[in-house]
Amino acid sequence: MENAHIVGRFDRDLNKIKDRILEMGNLVISQINQATEVMQNTDAAKVDRLVATDRQINGMNKDIHRRAERLIALRQPMALDLRQALSPINIAAELERIGDHAKSTAKRSHKLAAPPKDQEAMQITCQMSGLVQTMLADILVAYTNSDIEMAAKVRARDLDVDRLNKAAFAAGLRGISQDPAKAETFVHLILLARNFERVGDHTVNIARHVHQIVTGEDLKASA
Amino acid sequence: MINFSKHAGFNLSRRHRAEQRFQWAGRFAILISLAFLVIMLGSIFRDASGVMRQSQIAVAVDLGPEAIDAADIANISFGKILKSAMRARFPDVMKRKDKKRLYNLVSPEASFEIKRQLTNDPALFGRVQTLWLTASDDLDLYLRGKIDTSLPENQRQISDAQIAWIKDLKQAGQIRRVVNWNFLTNGDSREPEIAGILSALVGSLFSLAVCFSLSFPIGIGAAIFLEEFAPTNRITSLIEVNINNLAAVPSIVFGLLGLSIFLGYFGLPRSSPLVGGMVLALMTLPTIIIAARAALKSVPPSFKQAALALGATPVQAVFHHVLPAALPGMLTGAIVGMAQALGETAPLLMIGMVAFIVDVPQSILEPATALPVQIFLWADSPERAFTEKTAAAIIVLLVLLIAMNLSVILLRRKLEQRF
Amino acid sequence: MTKPFIAARAVNVFYGANQALFDIDLDIEANKVTALIGPSGCGKSTLLRSINRMNDLIAACRFDGSLQIGGQDVYAPAVDVVALRAQVGMVFQKPNPFPKSIYENVAYGLKIHRLATSKREMQDRVEWSLKSAGLWDEVADRLDEPGNSLSGGQQQRLCIARTIAVQPKVILMDEPCSALDPIATAVVEELIDSLRKDYTIVIVTHSMQQAARISQRTAFFHMGKLIEVGHTKDVFTNPQNEQTQNYITGRIG
């Protein structure tokens, strides 16, 4: 906001929380990126690192929650300020869930005996990964700038993710029917794709929060 | 290093010195004023001490049936009886001039005292009686050593012969000194030994009563209207300015006003406490109005607002809430005005309350004088003994003032409400 | 929206040459607490004092427009302000009990309006008022003590009891809690909420939290203009006007 509060501490405290959200968001994006790499090339050490980083992300979620709570208790924000103080709690929770999905992706990928790189389902899933990563990066920018148009575009792009998920599901089914011996691999691939679809849904939730901060309108309620 | 001591700088030593200087200057000022008060009161009380007691001479008066006729008191010449009694006490005195001096040992009032005692107690008739009679002021002064006997005889008020008689009487136990109540119960007199304050006191009280009953209601009423109801416009501010100016008008001007209006135009009785009270009321009105307005102003407006918001009419709001809260302050102002009026002389001189009044006035229409006027008259008298009377009258005036102030303090304490 | 109980239409108020209120159109609903908020000098107190015509006491004050309570025009020539104020009570910023006993404070309004015919009835109505103001249990055994011997919060509730004793239709409150500590404030706020079912309450407050806590409707004033009015829950969560937003979130507006 270009017009500052009379009590400058509120703005400083709120900006610090926003910085933490961005930090957490970037870490989550890198987790997805790492998990996708693990999906393509099995690497036990990387999986361990990923799990450790997820714990760090959980800690960041708690830290943001605590800071937002303190901000509300001490500054008693109203209207826009209240939404700005409340939203980090929700956004951090969504990011934390995305982080969980990245972790579960890495663990599941580890179960694949050899990454079936040439499979169509695998390629689609990687495509989904790239898409949700850009969506996440964009929504972080939209959050920073309170840009509801950008947030709306991010929400629209989730349709692509859903479509890709359906395509991966179909490709997986086809693979099972063609080669029933590799059925387990294909089921894993279908579930991996589903993970990224869930990441897309959480990103859409964040986009809805961004919209609510600015307009005060709850998209889920009006939908 | 933080330094909290007086050497910490900040120009402290100079500031503390200035502080001390001012406090000492204040103490000194109070000391000076106290000293003057003590000197003033001391001299007044010293001068007045003589009035506390008076001298009496025991005279053997012949009240036998051959000397007087008990049935016809009114026509008896008690002066003659007294004179013959004095001659009987000192048979050697032959010369006319000496006889006169002898008679002068007793007060000229003494013959009336014999008459009064006889009227009160007719049993005294029929034989020679020894009566205590008031001595003259010169004898009293001599007894108290106030007459310098080292001066030549013709320069003092008491002759050698008189001194000899006094000594003789004293040896015979025929002179005594008693507490003097007459000062408080008698009216004025040409003779200092029997002159009293009562007529002036009653005159003052009558005047004050008239003054208070006029100026308090009028003043309070005017103040309430001006403060609470009058619209703020040019007329009210003009009135306000004039009231403030009136408070500074010399009191003699009010006396002139009383003389021309009350006496000249309305023809009210001259020298009466009624006119005196009216003039004093005119004089105290501005004081009372100003004090009452200040008292009204100091009442928090929240009382009035609360009453108005409850639906009280403006008059109800003022009379139920503002007035009771302002009353102590108003009373103080009124008493300050009354004290001023009590001590006022000039306007009373103008309307004739300067007369020689022997009898205690019975109503506000009878001629009377007032305490400060009486003090002025006595201070102006040639007789030495009147100096003491003056001082005593001042004490009476001061006691009256203190009593008035005390009553106000008590009244305030009773009326005052916390808010 | 239900029919408004108090309706201000095109209200302009002037103090001499200064205009304090500009074209105010405001509806105040019955049996609701309406909070008037805004920075100092915004005209909220002026509007409050226009409702019971306390502004009449200021010689230079001029009212223009129409203000109706229950369909009756408050500024009609036939209106007697005494009758108006008997039915539109007011509670002030600083607790201002009369310097009289607690009993006398509450009984005063009843006495001047002769609302009680007997001593017994007077006592009953004083008791009822003190009970309604939630003060009875604290003062029942010391009704003869002076009103200003009570604590600040109790004094303010005494003032409320004094106001409701004459059973007005409307109670106007001018920052009633600004001189009270938070606990006393909470007690008075609870009282205001309980009075809502019987009275229409208009409250001016500097505390936005207080307006948010106790009012059903909030009107925001700025520089003598009514900027926004609406349900309190909307005004404080999602104000429609930028100025309102800036004010309630503590930005320079």
PDB file of C-alpha atoms in Angstrom, chain B residues 101-331:
ATOM      1  CA  ARG B 101     -12.706  70.146  92.051  1.00  0.00           C
ATOM      2  CA  LEU B 102     -14.021  67.884  94.761  1.00  0.00           C
ATOM      3  CA  TYR B 103     -17.274  67.296  92.892  1.00  0.00           C
ATOM      4  CA  ASN B 104     -15.261  66.535  89.782  1.00  0.00           C
ATOM      5  CA  LEU B 105     -13.857  63.409  91.422  1.00  0.00           C
ATOM      6  CA  VAL B 106     -17.091  61.639  90.657  1.00  0.00           C
ATOM      7  CA  SER B 107     -18.549  61.377  87.228  1.00  0.00           C
ATOM      8  CA  PRO B 108     -21.297  63.859  86.274  1.00  0.00           C
ATOM      9  CA  GLU B 109     -23.340  60.739  85.628  1.00  0.00           C
ATOM     10  CA  ALA B 110     -23.045  59.699  89.302  1.00  0.00           C
ATOM     11  CA  SER B 111     -26.186  61.544  90.377  1.00  0.00           C
ATOM     12  CA  PHE B 112     -28.183  59.520  87.799  1.00  0.00           C
ATOM     13  CA  GLU B 113     -26.582  56.395  89.173  1.00  0.00           C
ATOM     14  CA  ILE B 114     -27.913  57.211  92.641  1.00  0.00           C
ATOM     15  CA  LYS B 115     -31.344  57.668  91.176  1.00  0.00           C
ATOM     16  CA  ARG B 116     -31.127  54.385  89.273  1.00  0.00           C
ATOM     17  CA  GLN B 117     -29.994  52.463  92.339  1.00  0.00           C
ATOM     18  CA  LEU B 118     -32.812  53.905  94.369  1.00  0.00           C
ATOM     19  CA  THR B 119     -35.382  53.049  91.744  1.00  0.00           C
ATOM     20  CA  ASN B 120     -34.143  49.487  91.624  1.00  0.00           C
ATOM     21  CA  ASP B 121     -34.013  49.111  95.391  1.00  0.00           C
ATOM     22  CA  PRO B 122     -36.388  51.460  97.275  1.00  0.00           C
ATOM     23  CA  ALA B 123     -35.305  49.836 100.547  1.00  0.00           C
ATOM     24  CA  LEU B 124     -32.258  52.109 100.420  1.00  0.00           C
ATOM     25  CA  PHE B 125     -34.434  55.057 101.461  1.00  0.00           C
ATOM     26  CA  GLY B 126     -34.588  56.300 104.968  1.00  0.00           C
ATOM     27  CA  ARG B 127     -30.999  56.575 106.140  1.00  0.00           C
ATOM     28  CA  VAL B 128     -27.428  57.272 105.132  1.00  0.00           C
ATOM     29  CA  GLN B 129     -26.250  54.737 102.552  1.00  0.00           C
ATOM     30  CA  THR B 130     -22.771  54.076 101.205  1.00  0.00           C
ATOM     31  CA  LEU B 131     -23.085  53.756  97.437  1.00  0.00           C
ATOM     32  CA  TRP B 132     -20.411  52.874  94.834  1.00  0.00           C
ATOM     33  CA  LEU B 133     -20.462  55.557  92.168  1.00  0.00           C
ATOM     34  CA  THR B 134     -18.483  55.895  88.934  1.00  0.00           C
ATOM     35  CA  ALA B 135     -15.396  58.027  89.360  1.00  0.00           C
ATOM     36  CA  SER B 136     -14.365  60.664  86.852  1.00  0.00           C
ATOM     37  CA  ASP B 137     -12.147  59.772  83.921  1.00  0.00           C
ATOM     38  CA  ASP B 138      -9.318  61.926  85.338  1.00  0.00           C
ATOM     39  CA  LEU B 139      -9.347  59.999  88.615  1.00  0.00           C
ATOM     40  CA  ASP B 140      -9.319  56.758  86.684  1.00  0.00           C
ATOM     41  CA  LEU B 141      -6.380  57.910  84.588  1.00  0.00           C
ATOM     42  CA  TYR B 142      -4.519  59.035  87.675  1.00  0.00           C
ATOM     43  CA  LEU B 143      -5.062  55.720  89.435  1.00  0.00           C
ATOM     44  CA  ARG B 144      -3.664  53.912  86.438  1.00  0.00           C
ATOM     45  CA  GLY B 145      -0.632  56.206  86.457  1.00  0.00           C
ATOM     46  CA  LYS B 146      -1.561  57.729  83.124  1.00  0.00           C
ATOM     47  CA  ILE B 147      -1.176  61.268  84.490  1.00  0.00           C
ATOM     48  CA  ASP B 148       2.308  62.617  84.850  1.00  0.00           C
ATOM     49  CA  THR B 149       2.369  64.130  88.381  1.00  0.00           C
ATOM     50  CA  SER B 150       5.828  65.559  87.858  1.00  0.00           C
ATOM     51  CA  LEU B 151       4.355  68.256  85.596  1.00  0.00           C
ATOM     52  CA  PRO B 152       3.429  71.653  87.112  1.00  0.00           C
ATOM     53  CA  GLU B 153      -0.051  71.626  88.567  1.00  0.00           C
ATOM     54  CA  ASN B 154      -1.579  73.968  86.014  1.00  0.00           C
ATOM     55  CA  GLN B 155      -0.428  71.751  83.118  1.00  0.00           C
ATOM     56  CA  ARG B 156      -2.143  68.601  84.242  1.00  0.00           C
ATOM     57  CA  GLN B 157      -5.782  67.641  84.511  1.00  0.00           C
ATOM     58  CA  ILE B 158      -5.673  66.766  88.171  1.00  0.00           C
ATOM     59  CA  SER B 159      -4.701  69.202  90.961  1.00  0.00           C
ATOM     60  CA  ASP B 160      -2.570  68.558  94.026  1.00  0.00           C
ATOM     61  CA  ALA B 161      -5.617  68.871  96.239  1.00  0.00           C
ATOM     62  CA  GLN B 162      -7.449  66.255  94.239  1.00  0.00           C
ATOM     63  CA  ILE B 163      -4.459  63.933  94.499  1.00  0.00           C
ATOM     64  CA  ALA B 164      -4.493  64.373  98.267  1.00  0.00           C
ATOM     65  CA  TRP B 165      -8.225  63.555  98.435  1.00  0.00           C
ATOM     66  CA  ILE B 166      -7.758  60.499  96.267  1.00  0.00           C
ATOM     67  CA  LYS B 167      -4.982  59.262  98.507  1.00  0.00           C
ATOM     68  CA  ASP B 168      -7.187  59.809 101.516  1.00  0.00           C
ATOM     69  CA  LEU B 169     -10.115  57.976  99.938  1.00  0.00           C
ATOM     70  CA  LYS B 170      -7.862  55.159  98.904  1.00  0.00           C
ATOM     71  CA  GLN B 171      -6.542  54.714 102.410  1.00  0.00           C
ATOM     72  CA  ALA B 172     -10.078  54.621 103.739  1.00  0.00           C
ATOM     73  CA  GLY B 173     -10.855  51.875 101.207  1.00  0.00           C
ATOM     74  CA  GLN B 174     -13.336  54.105  99.446  1.00  0.00           C
ATOM     75  CA  ILE B 175     -11.920  53.611  95.954  1.00  0.00           C
ATOM     76  CA  ARG B 176     -12.143  50.392  94.011  1.00  0.00           C
ATOM     77  CA  ARG B 177     -11.737  49.195  90.424  1.00  0.00           C
ATOM     78  CA  VAL B 178     -14.337  46.910  88.894  1.00  0.00           C
ATOM     79  CA  VAL B 179     -14.894  45.249  85.532  1.00  0.00           C
ATOM     80  CA  ASN B 180     -16.488  47.726  83.170  1.00  0.00           C
ATOM     81  CA  TRP B 181     -19.573  46.264  81.475  1.00  0.00           C
ATOM     82  CA  ASN B 182     -20.951  49.693  80.837  1.00  0.00           C
ATOM     83  CA  PHE B 183     -18.848  50.012  77.723  1.00  0.00           C
ATOM     84  CA  LEU B 184     -20.894  47.317  76.039  1.00  0.00           C
ATOM     85  CA  THR B 185     -24.257  48.265  77.511  1.00  0.00           C
ATOM     86  CA  ASN B 186     -24.211  52.066  77.385  1.00  0.00           C
ATOM     87  CA  GLY B 187     -24.812  54.447  74.565  1.00  0.00           C
ATOM     88  CA  ASP B 188     -22.508  57.262  73.654  1.00  0.00           C
ATOM     89  CA  SER B 189     -21.832  60.053  76.140  1.00  0.00           C
ATOM     90  CA  ARG B 190     -19.874  63.274  76.422  1.00  0.00           C
ATOM     91  CA  GLU B 191     -18.280  61.730  79.504  1.00  0.00           C
ATOM     92  CA  PRO B 192     -15.705  59.112  78.541  1.00  0.00           C
ATOM     93  CA  GLU B 193     -16.094  57.146  81.781  1.00  0.00           C
ATOM     94  CA  ILE B 194     -19.649  56.160  80.921  1.00  0.00           C
ATOM     95  CA  ALA B 195     -19.561  56.325  77.123  1.00  0.00           C
ATOM     96  CA  GLY B 196     -20.510  52.957  75.593  1.00  0.00           C
ATOM     97  CA  ILE B 197     -20.576  51.326  72.209  1.00  0.00           C
ATOM     98  CA  LEU B 198     -24.047  49.794  72.221  1.00  0.00           C
ATOM     99  CA  SER B 199     -25.851  52.520  70.289  1.00  0.00           C
ATOM    100  CA  ALA B 200     -23.266  52.464  67.518  1.00  0.00           C
ATOM    101  CA  LEU B 201     -23.216  48.655  67.480  1.00  0.00           C
ATOM    102  CA  VAL B 202     -26.973  48.420  67.147  1.00  0.00           C
ATOM    103  CA  GLY B 203     -26.899  51.139  64.492  1.00  0.00           C
ATOM    104  CA  SER B 204     -24.318  49.166  62.532  1.00  0.00           C
ATOM    105  CA  LEU B 205     -26.238  45.903  62.873  1.00  0.00           C
ATOM    106  CA  PHE B 206     -29.466  47.551  61.721  1.00  0.00           C
ATOM    107  CA  SER B 207     -27.685  49.093  58.732  1.00  0.00           C
ATOM    108  CA  LEU B 208     -26.074  45.767  57.867  1.00  0.00           C
ATOM    109  CA  ALA B 209     -29.394  43.955  58.118  1.00  0.00           C
ATOM    110  CA  VAL B 210     -30.975  46.432  55.718  1.00  0.00           C
ATOM    111  CA  CYS B 211     -27.937  46.275  53.464  1.00  0.00           C
ATOM    112  CA  PHE B 212     -27.880  42.453  53.369  1.00  0.00           C
ATOM    113  CA  SER B 213     -31.591  42.018  52.827  1.00  0.00           C
ATOM    114  CA  LEU B 214     -31.420  44.425  49.899  1.00  0.00           C
ATOM    115  CA  SER B 215     -28.110  43.659  48.241  1.00  0.00           C
ATOM    116  CA  PHE B 216     -28.018  39.850  48.592  1.00  0.00           C
ATOM    117  CA  PRO B 217     -31.253  39.022  46.771  1.00  0.00           C
ATOM    118  CA  ILE B 218     -30.806  41.786  44.210  1.00  0.00           C
ATOM    119  CA  GLY B 219     -27.155  40.962  43.641  1.00  0.00           C
ATOM    120  CA  ILE B 220     -27.690  37.210  43.366  1.00  0.00           C
ATOM    121  CA  GLY B 221     -30.662  37.728  41.086  1.00  0.00           C
ATOM    122  CA  ALA B 222     -28.729  40.039  38.816  1.00  0.00           C
ATOM    123  CA  ALA B 223     -25.770  37.673  38.746  1.00  0.00           C
ATOM    124  CA  ILE B 224     -27.912  34.650  37.892  1.00  0.00           C
ATOM    125  CA  PHE B 225     -29.678  36.467  35.117  1.00  0.00           C
ATOM    126  CA  LEU B 226     -26.510  37.933  33.640  1.00  0.00           C
ATOM    127  CA  GLU B 227     -24.571  34.681  33.884  1.00  0.00           C
ATOM    128  CA  GLU B 228     -27.177  32.098  32.940  1.00  0.00           C
ATOM    129  CA  PHE B 229     -29.953  33.712  30.956  1.00  0.00           C
ATOM    130  CA  ALA B 230     -28.974  37.050  29.449  1.00  0.00           C
ATOM    131  CA  PRO B 231     -28.141  36.864  25.766  1.00  0.00           C
ATOM    132  CA  THR B 232     -24.580  37.835  24.974  1.00  0.00           C
ATOM    133  CA  ASN B 233     -24.912  41.094  23.108  1.00  0.00           C
ATOM    134  CA  ARG B 234     -23.726  44.675  23.282  1.00  0.00           C
ATOM    135  CA  ILE B 235     -26.196  45.662  26.020  1.00  0.00           C
ATOM    136  CA  THR B 236     -25.177  42.900  28.407  1.00  0.00           C
ATOM    137  CA  SER B 237     -21.494  43.544  27.869  1.00  0.00           C
ATOM    138  CA  LEU B 238     -22.126  47.234  28.512  1.00  0.00           C
ATOM    139  CA  ILE B 239     -23.893  46.349  31.755  1.00  0.00           C
ATOM    140  CA  GLU B 240     -21.037  44.045  32.683  1.00  0.00           C
ATOM    141  CA  VAL B 241     -18.415  46.740  32.152  1.00  0.00           C
ATOM    142  CA  ASN B 242     -20.443  49.205  34.196  1.00  0.00           C
ATOM    143  CA  ILE B 243     -20.864  46.798  37.101  1.00  0.00           C
ATOM    144  CA  ASN B 244     -17.125  46.229  37.155  1.00  0.00           C
ATOM    145  CA  ASN B 245     -16.548  49.987  37.137  1.00  0.00           C
ATOM    146  CA  LEU B 246     -19.088  50.592  39.897  1.00  0.00           C
ATOM    147  CA  ALA B 247     -17.074  48.333  42.186  1.00  0.00           C
ATOM    148  CA  ALA B 248     -14.243  50.834  41.907  1.00  0.00           C
ATOM    149  CA  VAL B 249     -16.322  53.974  42.517  1.00  0.00           C
ATOM    150  CA  PRO B 250     -15.293  55.789  45.755  1.00  0.00           C
ATOM    151  CA  SER B 251     -17.803  55.100  48.472  1.00  0.00           C
ATOM    152  CA  ILE B 252     -18.395  58.769  49.225  1.00  0.00           C
ATOM    153  CA  VAL B 253     -20.052  59.047  45.820  1.00  0.00           C
ATOM    154  CA  PHE B 254     -22.649  56.548  46.970  1.00  0.00           C
ATOM    155  CA  GLY B 255     -23.106  58.706  50.062  1.00  0.00           C
ATOM    156  CA  LEU B 256     -23.810  61.720  47.863  1.00  0.00           C
ATOM    157  CA  LEU B 257     -26.286  59.658  45.874  1.00  0.00           C
ATOM    158  CA  GLY B 258     -28.031  58.598  49.078  1.00  0.00           C
ATOM    159  CA  LEU B 259     -28.112  62.180  50.284  1.00  0.00           C
ATOM    160  CA  SER B 260     -29.718  63.535  47.134  1.00  0.00           C
ATOM    161  CA  ILE B 261     -32.006  60.631  46.227  1.00  0.00           C
ATOM    162  CA  PHE B 262     -33.019  58.873  49.446  1.00  0.00           C
ATOM    163  CA  LEU B 263     -33.016  61.933  51.696  1.00  0.00           C
ATOM    164  CA  GLY B 264     -33.612  64.738  49.246  1.00  0.00           C
ATOM    165  CA  TYR B 265     -36.012  63.139  46.802  1.00  0.00           C
ATOM    166  CA  PHE B 266     -37.756  60.383  48.734  1.00  0.00           C
ATOM    167  CA  GLY B 267     -37.523  62.199  52.056  1.00  0.00           C
ATOM    168  CA  LEU B 268     -36.546  59.163  54.066  1.00  0.00           C
ATOM    169  CA  PRO B 269     -35.570  59.819  57.695  1.00  0.00           C
ATOM    170  CA  ARG B 270     -32.151  61.344  58.062  1.00  0.00           C
ATOM    171  CA  SER B 271     -29.441  59.528  60.029  1.00  0.00           C
ATOM    172  CA  SER B 272     -31.522  56.337  59.995  1.00  0.00           C
ATOM    173  CA  PRO B 273     -30.060  52.863  59.545  1.00  0.00           C
ATOM    174  CA  LEU B 274     -32.627  52.378  56.764  1.00  0.00           C
ATOM    175  CA  VAL B 275     -30.973  54.967  54.547  1.00  0.00           C
ATOM    176  CA  GLY B 276     -27.521  53.931  55.730  1.00  0.00           C
ATOM    177  CA  GLY B 277     -28.283  50.314  54.813  1.00  0.00           C
ATOM    178  CA  MET B 278     -29.634  51.353  51.429  1.00  0.00           C
ATOM    179  CA  VAL B 279     -26.527  53.350  50.623  1.00  0.00           C
ATOM    180  CA  LEU B 280     -24.286  50.522  51.775  1.00  0.00           C
ATOM    181  CA  ALA B 281     -26.366  48.116  49.682  1.00  0.00           C
ATOM    182  CA  LEU B 282     -25.719  50.239  46.599  1.00  0.00           C
ATOM    183  CA  MET B 283     -22.046  50.169  47.418  1.00  0.00           C
ATOM    184  CA  THR B 284     -21.821  46.401  47.997  1.00  0.00           C
ATOM    185  CA  LEU B 285     -24.015  45.379  45.042  1.00  0.00           C
ATOM    186  CA  PRO B 286     -21.204  45.356  42.456  1.00  0.00           C
ATOM    187  CA  THR B 287     -18.977  43.316  44.766  1.00  0.00           C
ATOM    188  CA  ILE B 288     -21.732  40.789  45.351  1.00  0.00           C
ATOM    189  CA  ILE B 289     -22.664  40.581  41.680  1.00  0.00           C
ATOM    190  CA  ILE B 290     -19.065  40.077  40.587  1.00  0.00           C
ATOM    191  CA  ALA B 291     -18.412  37.439  43.266  1.00  0.00           C
ATOM    192  CA  ALA B 292     -21.681  35.654  42.533  1.00  0.00           C
ATOM    193  CA  ARG B 293     -20.960  35.572  38.818  1.00  0.00           C
ATOM    194  CA  ALA B 294     -17.518  34.143  39.471  1.00  0.00           C
ATOM    195  CA  ALA B 295     -19.102  31.498  41.715  1.00  0.00           C
ATOM    196  CA  LEU B 296     -21.653  30.619  39.029  1.00  0.00           C
ATOM    197  CA  LYS B 297     -18.944  30.441  36.398  1.00  0.00           C
ATOM    198  CA  SER B 298     -16.933  27.999  38.476  1.00  0.00           C
ATOM    199  CA  VAL B 299     -19.788  25.483  38.564  1.00  0.00           C
ATOM    200  CA  PRO B 300     -19.032  22.780  35.986  1.00  0.00           C
ATOM    201  CA  PRO B 301     -21.385  23.270  33.018  1.00  0.00           C
ATOM    202  CA  SER B 302     -21.968  19.522  33.030  1.00  0.00           C
ATOM    203  CA  PHE B 303     -24.578  19.822  35.807  1.00  0.00           C
ATOM    204  CA  LYS B 304     -26.651  22.246  33.811  1.00  0.00           C
ATOM    205  CA  GLN B 305     -26.251  20.210  30.650  1.00  0.00           C
ATOM    206  CA  ALA B 306     -27.241  17.004  32.386  1.00  0.00           C
ATOM    207  CA  ALA B 307     -30.351  18.648  33.817  1.00  0.00           C
ATOM    208  CA  LEU B 308     -31.298  20.186  30.479  1.00  0.00           C
ATOM    209  CA  ALA B 309     -30.755  16.872  28.712  1.00  0.00           C
ATOM    210  CA  LEU B 310     -33.122  15.275  31.207  1.00  0.00           C
ATOM    211  CA  GLY B 311     -35.754  17.781  30.178  1.00  0.00           C
ATOM    212  CA  ALA B 312     -35.422  20.343  32.965  1.00  0.00           C
ATOM    213  CA  THR B 313     -36.341  23.883  31.999  1.00  0.00           C
ATOM    214  CA  PRO B 314     -33.423  26.344  32.085  1.00  0.00           C
ATOM    215  CA  VAL B 315     -34.709  27.912  35.304  1.00  0.00           C
ATOM    216  CA  GLN B 316     -35.052  24.483  36.908  1.00  0.00           C
ATOM    217  CA  ALA B 317     -31.564  23.539  35.812  1.00  0.00           C
ATOM    218  CA  VAL B 318     -30.117  26.690  37.340  1.00  0.00           C
ATOM    219  CA  PHE B 319     -32.084  26.662  40.580  1.00  0.00           C
ATOM    220  CA  HIS B 320     -31.813  22.911  41.226  1.00  0.00           C
ATOM    221  CA  HIS B 321     -28.190  22.380  40.322  1.00  0.00           C
ATOM    222  CA  VAL B 322     -26.119  25.443  39.496  1.00  0.00           C
ATOM    223  CA  LEU B 323     -27.276  27.657  42.346  1.00  0.00           C
ATOM    224  CA  PRO B 324     -26.733  25.144  45.186  1.00  0.00           C
ATOM    225  CA  ALA B 325     -23.249  24.457  43.884  1.00  0.00           C
ATOM    226  CA  ALA B 326     -22.460  28.169  43.604  1.00  0.00           C
ATOM    227  CA  LEU B 327     -24.037  29.198  46.903  1.00  0.00           C
ATOM    228  CA  PRO B 328     -20.921  28.857  49.092  1.00  0.00           C
ATOM    229  CA  GLY B 329     -18.970  31.090  46.736  1.00  0.00           C
ATOM    230  CA  MET B 330     -21.836  33.565  46.573  1.00  0.00           C
ATOM    231  CA  LEU B 331     -22.050  33.729  50.359  1.00  0.00           C
TER     232      LEU B 331
END
